[in-house]
Coordinates of C-alpha atoms and ligand atoms in Angstrom, one line a residue:
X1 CA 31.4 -113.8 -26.4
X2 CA 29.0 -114.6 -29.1
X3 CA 25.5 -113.5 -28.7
X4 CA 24.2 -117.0 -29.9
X5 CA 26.5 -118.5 -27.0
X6 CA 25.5 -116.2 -24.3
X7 CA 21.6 -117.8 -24.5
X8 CA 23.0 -121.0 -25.0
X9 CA 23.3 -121.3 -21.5
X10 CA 21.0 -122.6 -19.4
X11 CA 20.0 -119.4 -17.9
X12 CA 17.9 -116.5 -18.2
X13 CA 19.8 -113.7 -20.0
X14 CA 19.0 -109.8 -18.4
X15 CA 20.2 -107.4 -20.9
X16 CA 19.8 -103.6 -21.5
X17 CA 19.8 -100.8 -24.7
X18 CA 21.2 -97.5 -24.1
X19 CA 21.5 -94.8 -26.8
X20 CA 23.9 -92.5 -27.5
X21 CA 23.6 -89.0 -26.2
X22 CA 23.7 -85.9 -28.1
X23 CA 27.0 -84.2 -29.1
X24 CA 26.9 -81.3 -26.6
X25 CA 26.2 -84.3 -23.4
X26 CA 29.6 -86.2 -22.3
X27 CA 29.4 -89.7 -22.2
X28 CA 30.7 -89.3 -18.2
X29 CA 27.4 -89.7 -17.3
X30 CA 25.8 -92.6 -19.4
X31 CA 28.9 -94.4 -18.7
X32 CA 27.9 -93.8 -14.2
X33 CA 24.9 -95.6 -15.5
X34 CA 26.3 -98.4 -17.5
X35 CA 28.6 -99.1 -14.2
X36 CA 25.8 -99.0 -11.9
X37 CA 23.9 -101.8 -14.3
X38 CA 26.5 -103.7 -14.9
X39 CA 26.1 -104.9 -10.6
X40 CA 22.7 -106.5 -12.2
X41 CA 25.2 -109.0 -14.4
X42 CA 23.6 -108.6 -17.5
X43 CA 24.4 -110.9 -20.6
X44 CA 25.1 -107.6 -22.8
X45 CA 24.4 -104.1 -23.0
X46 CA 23.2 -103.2 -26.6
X47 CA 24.1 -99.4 -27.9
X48 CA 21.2 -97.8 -30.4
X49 CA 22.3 -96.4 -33.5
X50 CA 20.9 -92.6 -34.4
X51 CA 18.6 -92.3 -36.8
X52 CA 20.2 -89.2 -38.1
X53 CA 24.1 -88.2 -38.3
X54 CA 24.2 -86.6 -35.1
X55 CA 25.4 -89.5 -32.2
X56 CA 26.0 -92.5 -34.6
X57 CA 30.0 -92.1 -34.5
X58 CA 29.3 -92.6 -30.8
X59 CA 27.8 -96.0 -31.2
X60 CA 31.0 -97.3 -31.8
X61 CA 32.5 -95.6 -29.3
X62 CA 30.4 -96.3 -26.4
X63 CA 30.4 -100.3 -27.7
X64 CA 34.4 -100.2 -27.9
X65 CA 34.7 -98.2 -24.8
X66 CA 31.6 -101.3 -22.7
X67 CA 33.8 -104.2 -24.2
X68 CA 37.3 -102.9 -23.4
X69 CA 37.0 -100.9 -20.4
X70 CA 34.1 -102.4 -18.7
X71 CA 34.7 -105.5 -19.8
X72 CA 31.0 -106.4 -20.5
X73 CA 30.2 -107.6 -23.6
X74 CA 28.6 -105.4 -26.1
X75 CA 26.0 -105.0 -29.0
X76 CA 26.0 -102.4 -32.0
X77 CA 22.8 -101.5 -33.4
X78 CA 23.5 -100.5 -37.3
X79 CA 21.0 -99.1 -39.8
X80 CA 21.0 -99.2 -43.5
X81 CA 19.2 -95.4 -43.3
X82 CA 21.0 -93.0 -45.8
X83 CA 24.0 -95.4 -46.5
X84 CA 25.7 -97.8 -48.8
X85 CA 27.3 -100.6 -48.6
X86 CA 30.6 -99.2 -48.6
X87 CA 30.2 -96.8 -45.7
X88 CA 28.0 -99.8 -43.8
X89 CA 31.6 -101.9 -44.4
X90 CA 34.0 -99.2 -43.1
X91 CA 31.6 -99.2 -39.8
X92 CA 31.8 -102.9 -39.6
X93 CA 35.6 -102.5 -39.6
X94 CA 36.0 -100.0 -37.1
X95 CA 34.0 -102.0 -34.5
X96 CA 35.9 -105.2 -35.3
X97 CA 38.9 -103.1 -34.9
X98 CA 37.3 -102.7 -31.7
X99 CA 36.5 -106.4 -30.5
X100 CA 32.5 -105.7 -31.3
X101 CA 31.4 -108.8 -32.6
X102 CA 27.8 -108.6 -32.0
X103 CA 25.3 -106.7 -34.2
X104 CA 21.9 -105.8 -34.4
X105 CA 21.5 -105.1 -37.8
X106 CA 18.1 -103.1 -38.8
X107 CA 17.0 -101.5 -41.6
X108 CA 16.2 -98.2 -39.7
X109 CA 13.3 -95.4 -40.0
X110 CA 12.8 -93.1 -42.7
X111 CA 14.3 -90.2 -41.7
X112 CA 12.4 -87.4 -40.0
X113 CA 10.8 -85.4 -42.5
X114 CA 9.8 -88.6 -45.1
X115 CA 7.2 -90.9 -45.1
X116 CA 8.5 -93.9 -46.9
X117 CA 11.9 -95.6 -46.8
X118 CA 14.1 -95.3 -49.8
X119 CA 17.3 -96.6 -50.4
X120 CA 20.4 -95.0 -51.1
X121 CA 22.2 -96.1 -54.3
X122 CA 24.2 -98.6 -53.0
X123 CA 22.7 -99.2 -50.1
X124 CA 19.6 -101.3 -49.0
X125 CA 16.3 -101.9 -48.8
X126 CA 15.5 -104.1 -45.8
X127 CA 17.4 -105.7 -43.1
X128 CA 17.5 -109.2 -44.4
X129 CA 19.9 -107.5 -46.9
X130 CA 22.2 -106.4 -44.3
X131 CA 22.2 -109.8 -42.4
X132 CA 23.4 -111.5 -45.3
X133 CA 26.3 -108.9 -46.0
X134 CA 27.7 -109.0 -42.4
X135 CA 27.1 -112.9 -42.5
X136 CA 29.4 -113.1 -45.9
X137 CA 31.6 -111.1 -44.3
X138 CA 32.3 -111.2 -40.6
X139 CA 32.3 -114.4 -38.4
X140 CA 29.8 -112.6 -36.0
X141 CA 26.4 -113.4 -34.3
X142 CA 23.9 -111.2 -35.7
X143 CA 20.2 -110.1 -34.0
X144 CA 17.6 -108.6 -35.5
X145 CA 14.2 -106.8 -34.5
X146 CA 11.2 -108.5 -34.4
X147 CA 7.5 -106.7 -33.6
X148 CA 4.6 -108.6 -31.8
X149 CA 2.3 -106.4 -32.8
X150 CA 3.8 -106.3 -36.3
X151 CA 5.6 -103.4 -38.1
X152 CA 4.0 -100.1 -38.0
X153 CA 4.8 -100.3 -42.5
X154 CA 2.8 -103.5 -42.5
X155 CA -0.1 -103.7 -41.4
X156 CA -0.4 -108.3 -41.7
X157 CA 1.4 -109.5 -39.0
X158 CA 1.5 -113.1 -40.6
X159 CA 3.4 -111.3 -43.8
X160 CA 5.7 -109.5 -41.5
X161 CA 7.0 -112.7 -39.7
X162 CA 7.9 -114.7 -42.9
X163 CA 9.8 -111.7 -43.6
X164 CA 11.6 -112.1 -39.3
X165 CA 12.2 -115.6 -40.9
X166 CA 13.9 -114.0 -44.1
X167 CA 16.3 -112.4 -41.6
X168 CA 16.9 -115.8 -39.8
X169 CA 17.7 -117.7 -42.7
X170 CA 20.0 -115.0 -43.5
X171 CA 22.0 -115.6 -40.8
X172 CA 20.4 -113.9 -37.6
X173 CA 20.3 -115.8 -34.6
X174 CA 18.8 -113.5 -32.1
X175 CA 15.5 -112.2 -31.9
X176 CA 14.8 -108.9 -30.1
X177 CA 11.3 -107.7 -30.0
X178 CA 10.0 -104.1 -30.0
X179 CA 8.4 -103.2 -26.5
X180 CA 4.6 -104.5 -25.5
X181 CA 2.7 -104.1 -22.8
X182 CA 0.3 -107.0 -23.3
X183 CA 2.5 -110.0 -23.1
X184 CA -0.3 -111.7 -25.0
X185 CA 0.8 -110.3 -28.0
X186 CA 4.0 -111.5 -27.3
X187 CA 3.2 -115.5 -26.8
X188 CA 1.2 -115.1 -30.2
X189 CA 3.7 -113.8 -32.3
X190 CA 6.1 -116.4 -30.3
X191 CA 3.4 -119.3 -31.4
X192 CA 3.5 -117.8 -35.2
X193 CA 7.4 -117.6 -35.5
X194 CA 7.6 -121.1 -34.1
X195 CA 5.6 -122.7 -36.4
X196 CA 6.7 -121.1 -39.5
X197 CA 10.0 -122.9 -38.1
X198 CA 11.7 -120.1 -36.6
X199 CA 14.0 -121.6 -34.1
X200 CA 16.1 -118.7 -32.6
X201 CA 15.5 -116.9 -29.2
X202 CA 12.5 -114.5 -29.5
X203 CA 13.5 -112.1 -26.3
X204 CA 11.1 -109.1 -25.2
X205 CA 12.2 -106.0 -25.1
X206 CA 10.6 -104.1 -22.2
X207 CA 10.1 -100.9 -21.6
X208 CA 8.9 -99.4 -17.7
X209 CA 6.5 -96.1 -18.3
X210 CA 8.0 -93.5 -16.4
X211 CA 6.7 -90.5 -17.6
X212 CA 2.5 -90.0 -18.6
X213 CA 3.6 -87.0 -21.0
X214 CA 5.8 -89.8 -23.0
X215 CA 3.1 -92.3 -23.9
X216 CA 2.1 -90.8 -27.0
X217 CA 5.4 -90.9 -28.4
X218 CA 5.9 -94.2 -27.5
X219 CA 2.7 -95.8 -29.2
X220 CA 3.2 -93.5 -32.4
X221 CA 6.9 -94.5 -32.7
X222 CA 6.3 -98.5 -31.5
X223 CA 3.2 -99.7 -32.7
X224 CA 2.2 -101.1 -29.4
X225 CA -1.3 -100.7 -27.7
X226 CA -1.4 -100.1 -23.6
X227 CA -3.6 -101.9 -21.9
X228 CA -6.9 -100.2 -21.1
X229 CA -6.5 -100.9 -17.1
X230 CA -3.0 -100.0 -17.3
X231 CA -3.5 -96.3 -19.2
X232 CA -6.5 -95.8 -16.6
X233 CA -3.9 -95.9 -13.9
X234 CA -1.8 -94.0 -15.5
X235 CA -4.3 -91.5 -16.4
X236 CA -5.7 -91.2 -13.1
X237 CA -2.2 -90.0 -11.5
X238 CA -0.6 -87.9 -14.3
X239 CA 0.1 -85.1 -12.1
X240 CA 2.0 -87.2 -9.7
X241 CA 6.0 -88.0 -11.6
X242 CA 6.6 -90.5 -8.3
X243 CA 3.2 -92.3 -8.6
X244 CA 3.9 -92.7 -13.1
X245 CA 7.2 -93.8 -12.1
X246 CA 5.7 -96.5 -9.3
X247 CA 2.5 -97.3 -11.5
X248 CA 5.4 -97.9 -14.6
X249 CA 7.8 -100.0 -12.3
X250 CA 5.5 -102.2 -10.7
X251 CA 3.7 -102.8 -14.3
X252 CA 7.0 -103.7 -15.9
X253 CA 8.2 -106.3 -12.6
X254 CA 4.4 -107.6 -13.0
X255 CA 5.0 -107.8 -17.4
X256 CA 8.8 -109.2 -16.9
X257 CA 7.8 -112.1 -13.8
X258 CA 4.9 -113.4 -16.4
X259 CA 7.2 -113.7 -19.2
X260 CA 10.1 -115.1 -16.8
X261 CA 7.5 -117.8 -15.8
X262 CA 6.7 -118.5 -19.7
X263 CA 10.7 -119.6 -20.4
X264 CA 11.6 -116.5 -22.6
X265 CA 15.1 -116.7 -23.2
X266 CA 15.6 -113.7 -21.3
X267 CA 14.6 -109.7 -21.1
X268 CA 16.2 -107.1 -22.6
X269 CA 15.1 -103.8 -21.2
X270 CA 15.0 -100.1 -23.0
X271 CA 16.3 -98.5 -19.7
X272 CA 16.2 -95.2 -21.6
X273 CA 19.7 -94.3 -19.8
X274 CA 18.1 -94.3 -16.5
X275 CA 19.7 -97.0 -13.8
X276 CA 17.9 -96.3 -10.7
X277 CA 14.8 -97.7 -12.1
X278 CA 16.1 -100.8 -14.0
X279 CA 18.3 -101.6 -11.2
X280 CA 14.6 -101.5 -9.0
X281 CA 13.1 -103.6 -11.7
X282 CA 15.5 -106.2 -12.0
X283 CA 16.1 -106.7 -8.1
X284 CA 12.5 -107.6 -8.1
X285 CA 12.4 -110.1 -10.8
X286 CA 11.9 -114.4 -9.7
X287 CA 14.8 -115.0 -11.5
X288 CA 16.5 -118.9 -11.6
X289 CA 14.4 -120.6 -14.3
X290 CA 16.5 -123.3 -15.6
X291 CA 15.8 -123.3 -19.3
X292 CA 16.8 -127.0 -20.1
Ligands
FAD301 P1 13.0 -104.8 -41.8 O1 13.0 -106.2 -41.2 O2 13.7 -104.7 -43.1 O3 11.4 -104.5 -42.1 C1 11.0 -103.2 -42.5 C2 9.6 -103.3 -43.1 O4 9.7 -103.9 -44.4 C3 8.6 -104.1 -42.4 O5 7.4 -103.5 -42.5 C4 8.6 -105.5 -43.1 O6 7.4 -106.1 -42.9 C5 8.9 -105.1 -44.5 N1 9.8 -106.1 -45.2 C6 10.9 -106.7 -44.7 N2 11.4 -107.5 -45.6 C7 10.7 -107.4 -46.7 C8 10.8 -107.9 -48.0 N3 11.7 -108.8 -48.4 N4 9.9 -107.5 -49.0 C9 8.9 -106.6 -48.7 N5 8.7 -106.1 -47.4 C10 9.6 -106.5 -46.5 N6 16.1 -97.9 -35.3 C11 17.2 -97.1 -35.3 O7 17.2 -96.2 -36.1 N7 18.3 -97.3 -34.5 C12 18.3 -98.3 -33.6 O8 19.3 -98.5 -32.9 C13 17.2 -99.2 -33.5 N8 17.2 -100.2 -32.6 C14 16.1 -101.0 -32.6 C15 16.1 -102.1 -31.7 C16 15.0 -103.0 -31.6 C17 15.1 -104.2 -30.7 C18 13.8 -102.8 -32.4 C19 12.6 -103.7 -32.3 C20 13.8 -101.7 -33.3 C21 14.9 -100.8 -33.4 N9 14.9 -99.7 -34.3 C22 16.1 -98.9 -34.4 C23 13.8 -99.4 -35.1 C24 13.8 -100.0 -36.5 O9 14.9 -99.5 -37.2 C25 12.5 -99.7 -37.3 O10 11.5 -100.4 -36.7 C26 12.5 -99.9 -38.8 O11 11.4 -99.3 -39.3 C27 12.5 -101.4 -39.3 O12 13.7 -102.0 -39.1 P2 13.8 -103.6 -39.3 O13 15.2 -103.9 -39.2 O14 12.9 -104.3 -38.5 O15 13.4 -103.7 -40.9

C-alpha cells in the first residue's frame, strides 16, 4: 500500500524507524523486535539508511524481508551521500524487485570527517533532486524530512520550509519531521508549511529519552532544544537507568497524547530498535481520533 493511501484514512497512523545493525550483529534480533511491534498495528515500519557503507545493503534487505515475510508494509530511507544517479537507480530497482514502493528520499549528512555536503559527480545536491528522479521514474509515494526547529545547515527556518515545499511540489507527499521535545515548535512550523500552501501530512517523529548519557548526541545530531523542566528531571536522576527510562516514557506518552489531541496525521516513533518501551508508549496513547 501506498504511503499517501495509508493516511488517507480516517485514522491516526502509529508508525516506527528502525536502523540497520552493524555487519558483525544478525538481524535475528531486530527482526524479535519488529514482530513484537508489529502487535501495536502500525501503518509502516520505516528502515534508516547508513550514513556510511557499512549497513546500507541491509536497508533493503530488512525492507524486502518486513514487506514479504511479515507482511507489514515498509519504508526505505535513501541518501544521495557519496552517490550518483546511477548507483541511486540500481537501488531503486532492487527494492522494486522487492515490492518496496515507499521511499523516504533524503539528501543525507556529510559524512563523518567533513563539514560541508558535496556532491558526487553525478549525483546530487539536495533532496528535492532526488524526489523528482524517483517521481520520473517509479509510480511510488515518496516522504521526505521535514525539521521544526529547522535544519541544523540553515539557520532561517522560513528559508528552510520553502525549500520542504520544493520537495512537495516535487512529488513528496509525506511529511516526516525530525524529533522535538516542545510540541510548540511543532504547531509553528505546522502553521508556516500550511500557509506557504503545503498540503501533505506533516507527522512528528518522536523520540522517548532513555538514556541521560545520550542527550548530547541527540541535540548535536537533531537540532532540537529540551525543555528546561524536562532536562531538570532528567538531570536530577542521571544515576538511576530505570528512573531516565520512566522520566523518558512518561514525557513521550505526555508529548504524543498532546499532539494526538491536535489531529496530527499520526506519530511515527525513532524506537531506536528497542520494543519494550514503544510497545509501553503506544499502549498508553488516547488513540480513536477520527480525522474527518
Ligand atoms: P534537504 O531537504 O536537501 O536539505 C538539506 C539542506 O539544504 C537544508 O539546510 C536546506 O535548508 C537546504 N536546501 C534544501 N534545498 C535547497 C535548495 N534548493 N537551495 C539551497 N539550499 C537548499 N540521514 C541518513 O543518513 N539516513 C537516514 O535514514 C535518515 N533518515 C532520516 C529520517 C527523518 C525523518 C529525518 C528528519 C532525517 C533523517 N536523516 C537521515 C537525516 C538527514 O539526512 C539530514 O538531516 C540531512 O542533513 C538533510 O537531509 P534532507 O533530506 O532534509 O535534505
Amino acid at each position: 500500500m501506498f504511503l499517501r493511501d495509508i493516511y488517507n484514512k480516517n485514522e491516526q497512523v502509529i508508525s516506527f524507524e528502525v536502523f540497520p545493525p552493524n555487519k558483525n550483529y544478525n538481524l535475528e534480533e531486530l527482526f524479535t523486535t519488529i514482530k513484537e511491534l508489529k502487535s501495536l498495528n502500525p501503518g509502516y515500519v520505516s528502515v534508516t539508511y547508513g550514513a556510511g557503507g557499512g549497513t546500507r545493503d541491509r536497508t533493503v534487505e530488512i525492507a524486502s524481508k518486513i514487506i514479504n515475510e511479515l507482511k507489514l508494509q515498509s519504508v526505505a530511507h535513501l541518501t544521495c551521500v557519496n552517490t550518483t544517479k546511477d548507483n541511486l537507480k540500481k537501488i531503486l530497482d532492487l527494492l522494486k524487485e522487492n515490492n518496496i514502493q515507499n521511499i523516504l528520499a533524503l539528501r543525507g549528512d556529510p559524512p563523518v570527517g567533513q563539514t560541508n555536503y558535496t556532491k558526487e559527480i553525478g549525483g546530487f545536491n539536495y533532496a528535492f533532486q532526488l524526489v523528482e528522479f524517483i517521481k520520473k521514474n517509479y509510480d511510488w509515494s515518496i516522504a521526505v524530512a521535514g525539521y521544526p526547529q529547522g535544519h541544523q545547515e540553515n539557520k532561517n527556518l522560513d528559508e528552510d520550509i520553502n525549500y520542504l515545499k520544493m520537495k512537495v511540489d516535487s512529488g513528496a507527499d509525506v511529511i516526516i519531521t525530525q524529533l522535538f521535545f516542545d510540541n510548540d515548535y511543532f504547531y509553528k512550523f505546522r502553521d508556516i508549511a500550511l500557509k506557504k500552501g503545503i498540503n501533505v501530512p506533516i507527522v512528528p517523529g518522536i523520540l522517548p529519552i532513555l538514556n541521560f548519557n545520550a542527550i548530547n548526541k541527540i541535540i548535536s545530531l537533531s537540532n532540537a532544544t529540551i525543555p528546561d523542566k524536562l532536562f531538570k528531571k532528567l538531570e536530577k536522576h542521571q544515576n538511576s537507568k530505570e528512573d531516565i527510562e520512566k522520566i523518558g516514557i512518561e514525557y513521550a506518552i505526555e508529548q504524543a497524547n498532546d499532539l494526538l489531541k491536535n489531529m496530527v496525521p499520526g506519530l511515527h516513533f525513532y524506537t531506536m530498535n528497542k520494543s519494550k518501551q514503544t510497545i509501553e508508549i503506544v499502549n498508553a496513547l488516547n488513540k480513536g481520533i477520527l480525522l474527518k
